[in-house]
Amino acid sequence: MTNVRHFLDIDRLDTGTLRHILDRAATIKKNIDAHRSALAGRTLAMIFEKPSTRTRVSFEVGMRQLGGDVVVLKPDDMQLGRGETIGDTARVLSRYVDAVMVRTMGEERVHELAKHASIPIINGLTDQSHPCQIMADLLTFEEHRGPITGKVVAWSGDANNVAVSWIHAAVRFDFEIRVACPEQFGPSPALLEWARNEKRGRVVHVKDPEDAVRNADCVVTDTWVSMNNTDVEERHAGLAPYQVNEQLMSLANSDALFMHCLPAHRGEEVTDGVIDGPHSVVWDEAENRLHAQKAILAWCLGAKI
Ligand code: CP
Ligand code: NVA
């Protein structure tokens, strides 16, 4: 089981592997027709314990474009929803399909699946991270601005699952990330310590969004209220000063990109003027989920691209 290629988190993979996947994503994007049978005869199961638009559609379309098939599973339709263990679910799915993508609550659920599966498990978002999204974001940045190594990314808002995967990427791809957020929504001390110990990239936590954004090459934000958050009012109150608006964006480099994983809450974490403005690459980001995930699937399943 140790040789199974799981895609669980960016910090669990080495830079060479991540770079290989990103390069393949760019290759696949350039010539979609060249890889129509790369995963012929292979099936991906997708388990969604939370809603999704982009992840659901891009994985399904991506798998089909590579010649493969998909099965979409919701917990209410599965015995998992009636108490069958994750371990037993992993053992059974391993006999039917070639890989499983899972979107769930705690990351321990993904790790439990991976522990008992004999096929690759792909993390399609947990409360703790969103690695597939950040692979698409890296692809998007590099398409527009070249290598991300040495660049400065500013995050304004809750240090949530998407921010955590950005921090992992800053270390693996050796760039600076400045995370602006109030203390109570900041990155965990354990994550900051991990980043310091890795001695690549630079992760800085600041309180003032202007300090993060000044001269940044890319400005990123996300919803103030993620899918499993219940403290809605506290989040709105605490995160309002972190809105990415035209004034904040004007402090970044003149050619800075604006990114958002979507779905956006216009008028909350981002204004219409920014998300629809000249810096925004959010639609490219959404498209690149497709290409990045095709490369992840190809890597997990050992397809030649
Ligand atoms: N960005 C993202 O993962 O979107 P969905 O929740 O629509 O999949
Ligand atoms: N942080 C958001 C990302 C959605 C794609 C959430 O977890 O709801």
mmCIF file of C-alpha atoms and ligand atoms in Angstrom:
data_model
loop_
_atom_site.group_PDB
_atom_site.id
_atom_site.type_symbol
_atom_site.label_atom_id
_atom_site.label_comp_id
_atom_site.label_asym_id
_atom_site.label_seq_id
_atom_site.Cartn_x
_atom_site.Cartn_y
_atom_site.Cartn_z
ATOM 1 C CA MET A 1 0.000 0.000 0.000
ATOM 2 C CA THR A 2 2.933 2.317 0.529
ATOM 3 C CA ASN A 3 3.451 2.609 -3.238
ATOM 4 C CA VAL A 4 -0.052 3.941 -3.844
ATOM 5 C CA ARG A 5 0.076 7.512 -5.132
ATOM 6 C CA HIS A 6 -2.348 9.403 -2.933
ATOM 7 C CA PHE A 7 -2.871 13.139 -3.462
ATOM 8 C CA LEU A 8 -3.660 14.114 0.118
ATOM 9 C CA ASP A 9 -1.943 17.435 0.682
ATOM 10 C CA ILE A 10 0.727 19.655 -0.828
ATOM 11 C CA ASP A 11 2.946 19.370 2.270
ATOM 12 C CA ARG A 12 2.926 15.571 1.919
ATOM 13 C CA LEU A 13 4.463 15.642 -1.561
ATOM 14 C CA ASP A 14 7.922 16.724 -2.612
ATOM 15 C CA THR A 15 8.597 19.678 -4.869
ATOM 16 C CA GLY A 16 9.714 17.455 -7.772
ATOM 17 C CA THR A 17 6.423 15.568 -7.805
ATOM 18 C CA LEU A 18 4.370 18.751 -7.534
ATOM 19 C CA ARG A 19 6.365 20.380 -10.332
ATOM 20 C CA HIS A 20 5.908 17.270 -12.483
ATOM 21 C CA ILE A 21 2.121 17.470 -11.983
ATOM 22 C CA LEU A 22 2.034 21.204 -12.797
ATOM 23 C CA ASP A 23 4.088 20.714 -15.946
ATOM 24 C CA ARG A 24 1.783 17.886 -17.051
ATOM 25 C CA ALA A 25 -1.220 20.106 -16.386
ATOM 26 C CA ALA A 26 0.199 22.715 -18.763
ATOM 27 C CA THR A 27 0.893 20.016 -21.381
ATOM 28 C CA ILE A 28 -2.619 18.599 -21.092
ATOM 29 C CA LYS A 29 -4.166 22.051 -21.362
ATOM 30 C CA LYS A 30 -2.230 22.791 -24.566
ATOM 31 C CA ASN A 31 -3.541 19.709 -26.355
ATOM 32 C CA ILE A 32 -6.672 18.211 -24.869
ATOM 33 C CA ASP A 33 -7.123 15.810 -27.800
ATOM 34 C CA ALA A 34 -3.701 14.194 -27.358
ATOM 35 C CA HIS A 35 -4.743 12.508 -24.107
ATOM 36 C CA ARG A 36 -8.261 11.282 -24.861
ATOM 37 C CA SER A 37 -7.468 7.693 -23.916
ATOM 38 C CA ALA A 38 -4.885 8.208 -21.149
ATOM 39 C CA LEU A 39 -7.268 6.777 -18.521
ATOM 40 C CA ALA A 40 -9.396 4.544 -20.751
ATOM 41 C CA GLY A 41 -11.047 1.797 -18.726
ATOM 42 C CA ARG A 42 -10.357 3.513 -15.382
ATOM 43 C CA THR A 43 -13.059 4.693 -12.994
ATOM 44 C CA LEU A 44 -12.976 7.451 -10.372
ATOM 45 C CA ALA A 45 -15.416 7.402 -7.453
ATOM 46 C CA MET A 46 -16.217 10.808 -5.961
ATOM 47 C CA ILE A 47 -17.609 11.092 -2.445
ATOM 48 C CA PHE A 48 -19.153 14.460 -1.578
ATOM 49 C CA GLU A 49 -19.946 15.060 2.081
ATOM 50 C CA LYS A 50 -20.199 18.797 1.313
ATOM 51 C CA PRO A 51 -21.626 20.681 -1.713
ATOM 52 C CA SER A 52 -19.559 21.467 -4.793
ATOM 53 C CA THR A 53 -19.885 22.996 -8.242
ATOM 54 C CA ARG A 54 -16.336 23.307 -9.578
ATOM 55 C CA THR A 55 -14.781 20.226 -7.998
ATOM 56 C CA ARG A 56 -17.688 18.011 -8.960
ATOM 57 C CA VAL A 57 -17.874 19.164 -12.585
ATOM 58 C CA SER A 58 -14.151 19.548 -13.263
ATOM 59 C CA PHE A 59 -13.253 16.097 -11.920
ATOM 60 C CA GLU A 60 -16.083 14.458 -13.847
ATOM 61 C CA VAL A 61 -15.354 16.256 -17.112
ATOM 62 C CA GLY A 62 -11.595 15.756 -16.626
ATOM 63 C CA MET A 63 -11.921 12.032 -16.061
ATOM 64 C CA ARG A 64 -14.151 11.691 -19.146
ATOM 65 C CA GLN A 65 -11.769 13.776 -21.289
ATOM 66 C CA LEU A 66 -9.027 11.297 -20.356
ATOM 67 C CA GLY A 67 -11.234 8.400 -21.479
ATOM 68 C CA GLY A 68 -12.260 7.305 -17.983
ATOM 69 C CA ASP A 69 -15.535 7.042 -16.108
ATOM 70 C CA VAL A 70 -16.899 8.347 -12.792
ATOM 71 C CA VAL A 71 -19.284 7.318 -10.030
ATOM 72 C CA VAL A 72 -20.613 10.115 -7.801
ATOM 73 C CA LEU A 73 -21.538 9.154 -4.245
ATOM 74 C CA LYS A 74 -23.351 11.123 -1.546
ATOM 75 C CA PRO A 75 -23.254 9.863 2.039
ATOM 76 C CA ASP A 76 -27.058 9.595 2.174
ATOM 77 C CA ASP A 77 -26.957 7.163 -0.751
ATOM 78 C CA MET A 78 -24.186 5.092 0.818
ATOM 79 C CA GLN A 79 -23.967 2.743 3.760
ATOM 80 C CA LEU A 80 -21.270 5.156 5.013
ATOM 81 C CA GLY A 81 -24.216 7.390 5.953
ATOM 82 C CA ARG A 82 -25.669 4.530 8.037
ATOM 83 C CA GLY A 83 -22.548 3.743 9.978
ATOM 84 C CA GLU A 84 -20.406 1.534 7.718
ATOM 85 C CA THR A 85 -16.850 2.420 8.632
ATOM 86 C CA ILE A 86 -14.573 4.502 6.428
ATOM 87 C CA GLY A 87 -12.072 1.633 6.489
ATOM 88 C CA ASP A 88 -14.600 -0.893 5.173
ATOM 89 C CA THR A 89 -15.817 1.597 2.576
ATOM 90 C CA ALA A 90 -12.210 2.035 1.421
ATOM 91 C CA ARG A 91 -11.660 -1.725 1.171
ATOM 92 C CA VAL A 92 -14.825 -2.232 -0.884
ATOM 93 C CA LEU A 93 -14.345 0.727 -3.239
ATOM 94 C CA SER A 94 -10.790 -0.496 -3.882
ATOM 95 C CA ARG A 95 -12.302 -3.613 -5.470
ATOM 96 C CA TYR A 96 -14.511 -1.638 -7.885
ATOM 97 C CA VAL A 97 -12.830 1.589 -8.904
ATOM 98 C CA ASP A 98 -9.303 2.838 -9.630
ATOM 99 C CA ALA A 99 -9.234 6.001 -7.484
ATOM 100 C CA VAL A 100 -11.408 7.911 -5.033
ATOM 101 C CA MET A 101 -11.779 11.676 -4.712
ATOM 102 C CA VAL A 102 -13.322 12.737 -1.429
ATOM 103 C CA ARG A 103 -14.676 16.059 -0.125
ATOM 104 C CA THR A 104 -15.368 15.858 3.567
ATOM 105 C CA MET A 105 -15.186 17.501 6.998
ATOM 106 C CA GLY A 106 -12.122 16.564 9.084
ATOM 107 C CA GLU A 107 -8.911 15.563 7.293
ATOM 108 C CA GLU A 108 -8.728 12.445 9.476
ATOM 109 C CA ARG A 109 -11.554 11.009 7.323
ATOM 110 C CA VAL A 110 -9.402 11.303 4.197
ATOM 111 C CA HIS A 111 -6.406 9.813 5.998
ATOM 112 C CA GLU A 112 -8.537 6.911 7.205
ATOM 113 C CA LEU A 113 -9.686 6.230 3.639
ATOM 114 C CA ALA A 114 -6.086 6.331 2.410
ATOM 115 C CA LYS A 115 -4.950 4.004 5.206
ATOM 116 C CA HIS A 116 -7.370 1.278 4.157
ATOM 117 C CA ALA A 117 -7.546 1.787 0.385
ATOM 118 C CA SER A 118 -5.319 -0.019 -2.085
ATOM 119 C CA ILE A 119 -6.047 2.676 -4.700
ATOM 120 C CA PRO A 120 -5.160 6.410 -4.811
ATOM 121 C CA ILE A 121 -7.192 8.788 -2.643
ATOM 122 C CA ILE A 122 -7.475 12.440 -3.690
ATOM 123 C CA ASN A 123 -8.356 15.209 -1.238
ATOM 124 C CA GLY A 124 -11.118 17.293 -2.839
ATOM 125 C CA LEU A 125 -11.301 19.663 0.189
ATOM 126 C CA THR A 126 -11.483 19.155 3.918
ATOM 127 C CA ASP A 127 -11.975 21.659 6.726
ATOM 128 C CA GLN A 128 -8.159 21.799 6.882
ATOM 129 C CA SER A 129 -6.966 22.065 3.261
ATOM 130 C CA HIS A 130 -7.813 22.271 -0.456
ATOM 131 C CA PRO A 131 -4.745 21.067 -2.360
ATOM 132 C CA CYS A 132 -6.389 20.547 -5.790
ATOM 133 C CA GLN A 133 -7.467 24.197 -5.769
ATOM 134 C CA ILE A 134 -3.968 25.454 -5.111
ATOM 135 C CA MET A 135 -2.483 23.309 -7.888
ATOM 136 C CA ALA A 136 -4.921 25.103 -10.231
ATOM 137 C CA ASP A 137 -3.980 28.453 -8.689
ATOM 138 C CA LEU A 138 -0.255 27.811 -9.190
ATOM 139 C CA LEU A 139 -0.912 26.828 -12.803
ATOM 140 C CA THR A 140 -2.883 30.056 -13.250
ATOM 141 C CA PHE A 141 -0.211 32.245 -11.683
ATOM 142 C CA GLU A 142 2.559 30.724 -13.798
ATOM 143 C CA GLU A 143 0.534 30.993 -17.023
ATOM 144 C CA HIS A 144 0.150 34.713 -16.450
ATOM 145 C CA ARG A 145 3.386 35.663 -14.707
ATOM 146 C CA GLY A 146 5.961 32.859 -15.090
ATOM 147 C CA PRO A 147 7.600 30.892 -12.264
ATOM 148 C CA ILE A 148 6.105 31.586 -8.831
ATOM 149 C CA THR A 149 9.359 30.935 -6.985
ATOM 150 C CA GLY A 150 10.552 34.159 -5.339
ATOM 151 C CA LYS A 151 7.226 35.972 -5.816
ATOM 152 C CA VAL A 152 5.012 37.491 -3.120
ATOM 153 C CA VAL A 153 1.446 36.312 -2.547
ATOM 154 C CA ALA A 154 -0.857 38.213 -0.157
ATOM 155 C CA TRP A 155 -3.806 36.497 1.505
ATOM 156 C CA SER A 156 -6.447 38.725 3.108
ATOM 157 C CA GLY A 157 -9.060 36.995 5.268
ATOM 158 C CA ASP A 158 -9.578 33.880 7.343
ATOM 159 C CA ALA A 159 -6.565 31.513 7.313
ATOM 160 C CA ASN A 160 -8.891 28.727 6.186
ATOM 161 C CA ASN A 161 -8.424 25.476 4.261
ATOM 162 C CA VAL A 162 -7.498 27.294 1.031
ATOM 163 C CA ALA A 163 -4.997 29.520 2.851
ATOM 164 C CA VAL A 164 -3.393 26.470 4.470
ATOM 165 C CA SER A 165 -2.771 24.862 1.080
ATOM 166 C CA TRP A 166 -1.339 28.176 -0.172
ATOM 167 C CA ILE A 167 1.051 28.116 2.813
ATOM 168 C CA HIS A 168 2.073 24.541 1.963
ATOM 169 C CA ALA A 169 2.685 25.693 -1.631
ATOM 170 C CA ALA A 170 4.783 28.682 -0.495
ATOM 171 C CA VAL A 171 7.153 26.257 1.216
ATOM 172 C CA ARG A 172 7.265 23.678 -1.584
ATOM 173 C CA PHE A 173 7.657 26.274 -4.382
ATOM 174 C CA ASP A 174 9.786 28.700 -2.376
ATOM 175 C CA PHE A 175 7.799 31.935 -2.479
ATOM 176 C CA GLU A 176 6.632 34.414 0.154
ATOM 177 C CA ILE A 177 3.084 34.394 1.463
ATOM 178 C CA ARG A 178 1.824 37.168 3.719
ATOM 179 C CA VAL A 179 -1.341 36.134 5.499
ATOM 180 C CA ALA A 180 -3.379 39.081 6.792
ATOM 181 C CA CYS A 181 -6.065 38.137 9.289
ATOM 182 C CA PRO A 182 -7.168 38.780 12.854
ATOM 183 C CA GLU A 183 -5.468 36.709 15.559
ATOM 184 C CA GLN A 184 -8.487 34.448 16.162
ATOM 185 C CA PHE A 185 -8.654 33.400 12.485
ATOM 186 C CA GLY A 186 -4.898 33.155 11.958
ATOM 187 C CA PRO A 187 -2.767 30.204 10.821
ATOM 188 C CA SER A 188 -2.101 27.647 13.545
ATOM 189 C CA PRO A 189 1.215 27.915 15.432
ATOM 190 C CA ALA A 190 1.964 24.330 14.348
ATOM 191 C CA LEU A 191 1.646 25.276 10.669
ATOM 192 C CA LEU A 192 3.863 28.342 11.084
ATOM 193 C CA GLU A 193 6.435 26.246 12.915
ATOM 194 C CA TRP A 194 6.345 23.598 10.169
ATOM 195 C CA ALA A 195 6.932 26.321 7.575
ATOM 196 C CA ARG A 196 9.875 27.753 9.569
ATOM 197 C CA ASN A 197 11.445 24.318 9.968
ATOM 198 C CA GLU A 198 11.198 23.522 6.262
ATOM 199 C CA LYS A 199 13.511 26.488 5.552
ATOM 200 C CA ARG A 200 12.047 27.202 2.107
ATOM 201 C CA GLY A 201 9.542 29.887 1.255
ATOM 202 C CA ARG A 202 8.525 32.521 3.756
ATOM 203 C CA VAL A 203 5.256 32.642 5.673
ATOM 204 C CA VAL A 204 4.372 35.861 7.470
ATOM 205 C CA HIS A 205 1.248 36.501 9.552
ATOM 206 C CA VAL A 206 0.264 40.173 9.742
ATOM 207 C CA LYS A 207 -2.787 41.917 11.192
ATOM 208 C CA ASP A 208 -3.062 44.760 8.700
ATOM 209 C CA PRO A 209 -4.129 43.762 5.163
ATOM 210 C CA GLU A 210 -2.256 46.750 3.729
ATOM 211 C CA ASP A 211 1.016 45.332 5.094
ATOM 212 C CA ALA A 212 0.310 42.071 3.305
ATOM 213 C CA VAL A 213 -0.755 43.498 -0.032
ATOM 214 C CA ARG A 214 1.864 46.236 -0.494
ATOM 215 C CA ASN A 215 3.958 45.308 -3.579
ATOM 216 C CA ALA A 216 2.485 41.810 -3.761
ATOM 217 C CA ASP A 217 2.447 39.894 -7.065
ATOM 218 C CA CYS A 218 -0.847 38.195 -6.300
ATOM 219 C CA VAL A 219 -3.710 38.973 -3.907
ATOM 220 C CA VAL A 220 -5.955 36.132 -2.777
ATOM 221 C CA THR A 221 -9.037 35.898 -0.619
ATOM 222 C CA ASP A 222 -11.900 33.495 0.092
ATOM 223 C CA THR A 223 -15.270 33.435 1.790
ATOM 224 C CA TRP A 224 -15.374 34.538 5.418
ATOM 225 C CA VAL A 225 -17.613 31.577 6.240
ATOM 226 C CA SER A 226 -16.450 28.183 5.033
ATOM 227 C CA MET A 227 -18.805 25.242 4.638
ATOM 228 C CA ASN A 228 -18.399 23.850 8.138
ATOM 229 C CA ASN A 229 -18.217 27.181 10.053
ATOM 230 C CA THR A 230 -21.048 28.072 12.423
ATOM 231 C CA ASP A 231 -19.706 31.314 13.992
ATOM 232 C CA VAL A 232 -21.100 33.389 11.136
ATOM 233 C CA GLU A 233 -21.589 36.716 12.939
ATOM 234 C CA GLU A 234 -18.147 36.709 14.570
ATOM 235 C CA ARG A 235 -16.586 36.018 11.211
ATOM 236 C CA HIS A 236 -18.409 38.832 9.431
ATOM 237 C CA ALA A 237 -17.511 41.266 12.212
ATOM 238 C CA GLY A 238 -13.867 40.200 12.493
ATOM 239 C CA LEU A 239 -13.132 39.860 8.797
ATOM 240 C CA ALA A 240 -14.890 42.931 7.364
ATOM 241 C CA PRO A 241 -11.640 45.005 7.456
ATOM 242 C CA TYR A 242 -10.008 42.328 5.270
ATOM 243 C CA GLN A 243 -12.258 42.867 2.254
ATOM 244 C CA VAL A 244 -10.303 43.011 -1.001
ATOM 245 C CA ASN A 245 -11.559 46.202 -2.625
ATOM 246 C CA GLU A 246 -10.123 48.588 -5.208
ATOM 247 C CA GLN A 247 -8.297 50.636 -2.565
ATOM 248 C CA LEU A 248 -6.550 47.574 -1.084
ATOM 249 C CA MET A 249 -5.785 46.152 -4.535
ATOM 250 C CA SER A 250 -4.191 49.462 -5.580
ATOM 251 C CA LEU A 251 -1.389 48.872 -3.048
ATOM 252 C CA ALA A 252 -0.259 45.687 -4.804
ATOM 253 C CA ASN A 253 2.103 45.719 -7.771
ATOM 254 C CA SER A 254 0.517 47.326 -10.815
ATOM 255 C CA ASP A 255 0.455 43.959 -12.620
ATOM 256 C CA ALA A 256 -0.664 41.948 -9.568
ATOM 257 C CA LEU A 257 -3.173 39.148 -10.099
ATOM 258 C CA PHE A 258 -6.333 38.738 -8.042
ATOM 259 C CA MET A 259 -7.420 35.183 -7.230
ATOM 260 C CA HIS A 260 -10.408 33.622 -5.474
ATOM 261 C CA CYS A 261 -11.195 29.910 -5.469
ATOM 262 C CA LEU A 262 -14.950 30.687 -5.755
ATOM 263 C CA PRO A 263 -17.756 30.659 -4.830
ATOM 264 C CA ALA A 264 -17.404 34.399 -4.099
ATOM 265 C CA HIS A 265 -19.629 36.424 -1.815
ATOM 266 C CA ARG A 266 -19.589 39.674 -3.736
ATOM 267 C CA GLY A 267 -19.669 42.717 -1.484
ATOM 268 C CA GLU A 268 -18.241 40.710 1.423
ATOM 269 C CA GLU A 269 -14.685 39.388 1.001
ATOM 270 C CA VAL A 270 -14.362 40.976 -2.466
ATOM 271 C CA THR A 271 -15.996 43.841 -4.329
ATOM 272 C CA ASP A 272 -17.427 43.566 -7.847
ATOM 273 C CA GLY A 273 -14.822 46.093 -8.947
ATOM 274 C CA VAL A 274 -11.982 43.711 -8.021
ATOM 275 C CA ILE A 275 -13.429 40.354 -9.038
ATOM 276 C CA ASP A 276 -14.631 41.773 -12.369
ATOM 277 C CA GLY A 277 -11.655 44.124 -12.697
ATOM 278 C CA PRO A 278 -8.414 44.037 -14.705
ATOM 279 C CA HIS A 279 -6.344 42.149 -12.098
ATOM 280 C CA SER A 280 -8.797 39.285 -11.725
ATOM 281 C CA VAL A 281 -8.014 35.822 -13.134
ATOM 282 C CA VAL A 282 -10.751 33.961 -11.270
ATOM 283 C CA TRP A 283 -12.315 32.383 -14.375
ATOM 284 C CA ASP A 284 -8.940 31.090 -15.536
ATOM 285 C CA GLU A 285 -8.485 29.688 -12.030
ATOM 286 C CA ALA A 286 -11.831 27.908 -12.247
ATOM 287 C CA GLU A 287 -10.958 26.511 -15.695
ATOM 288 C CA ASN A 288 -7.569 25.374 -14.482
ATOM 289 C CA ARG A 289 -9.183 23.091 -11.908
ATOM 290 C CA LEU A 290 -9.937 20.893 -14.906
ATOM 291 C CA HIS A 291 -6.390 20.799 -16.294
ATOM 292 C CA ALA A 292 -4.629 20.563 -12.914
ATOM 293 C CA GLN A 293 -6.864 17.717 -11.763
ATOM 294 C CA LYS A 294 -6.395 15.801 -15.004
ATOM 295 C CA ALA A 295 -2.666 15.936 -14.264
ATOM 296 C CA ILE A 296 -3.286 14.836 -10.666
ATOM 297 C CA LEU A 297 -5.399 11.902 -11.889
ATOM 298 C CA ALA A 298 -2.748 10.971 -14.458
ATOM 299 C CA TRP A 299 -0.032 11.049 -11.787
ATOM 300 C CA CYS A 300 -2.078 9.060 -9.253
ATOM 301 C CA LEU A 301 -2.938 6.420 -11.838
ATOM 302 C CA GLY A 302 0.465 6.299 -13.525
ATOM 303 C CA ALA A 303 -0.809 7.372 -16.954
ATOM 304 C CA LYS A 304 1.762 8.428 -19.514
ATOM 305 C CA ILE A 305 1.260 12.083 -20.494
HETATM 306 N N1 CP B 1 -13.389 26.137 -5.456
HETATM 307 C C1 CP B 1 -14.146 25.044 -5.222
HETATM 308 O O1 CP B 1 -13.683 24.015 -4.738
HETATM 309 O O2 CP B 1 -15.445 25.156 -5.633
HETATM 310 P P1 CP B 1 -16.607 24.111 -5.368
HETATM 311 O O3 CP B 1 -16.951 24.165 -3.902
HETATM 312 O O4 CP B 1 -17.738 24.604 -6.230
HETATM 313 O O5 CP B 1 -16.143 22.747 -5.756
HETATM 314 N N1 NVA B 2 -13.092 27.848 2.197
HETATM 315 C C1 NVA B 2 -14.217 27.437 1.397
HETATM 316 C C2 NVA B 2 -13.757 26.933 0.079
HETATM 317 C C3 NVA B 2 -14.864 26.521 -0.850
HETATM 318 C C4 NVA B 2 -14.346 25.976 -2.139
HETATM 319 C C5 NVA B 2 -15.016 26.372 2.137
HETATM 320 O O1 NVA B 2 -14.408 25.452 2.690
HETATM 321 O O2 NVA B 2 -16.240 26.473 2.161
#
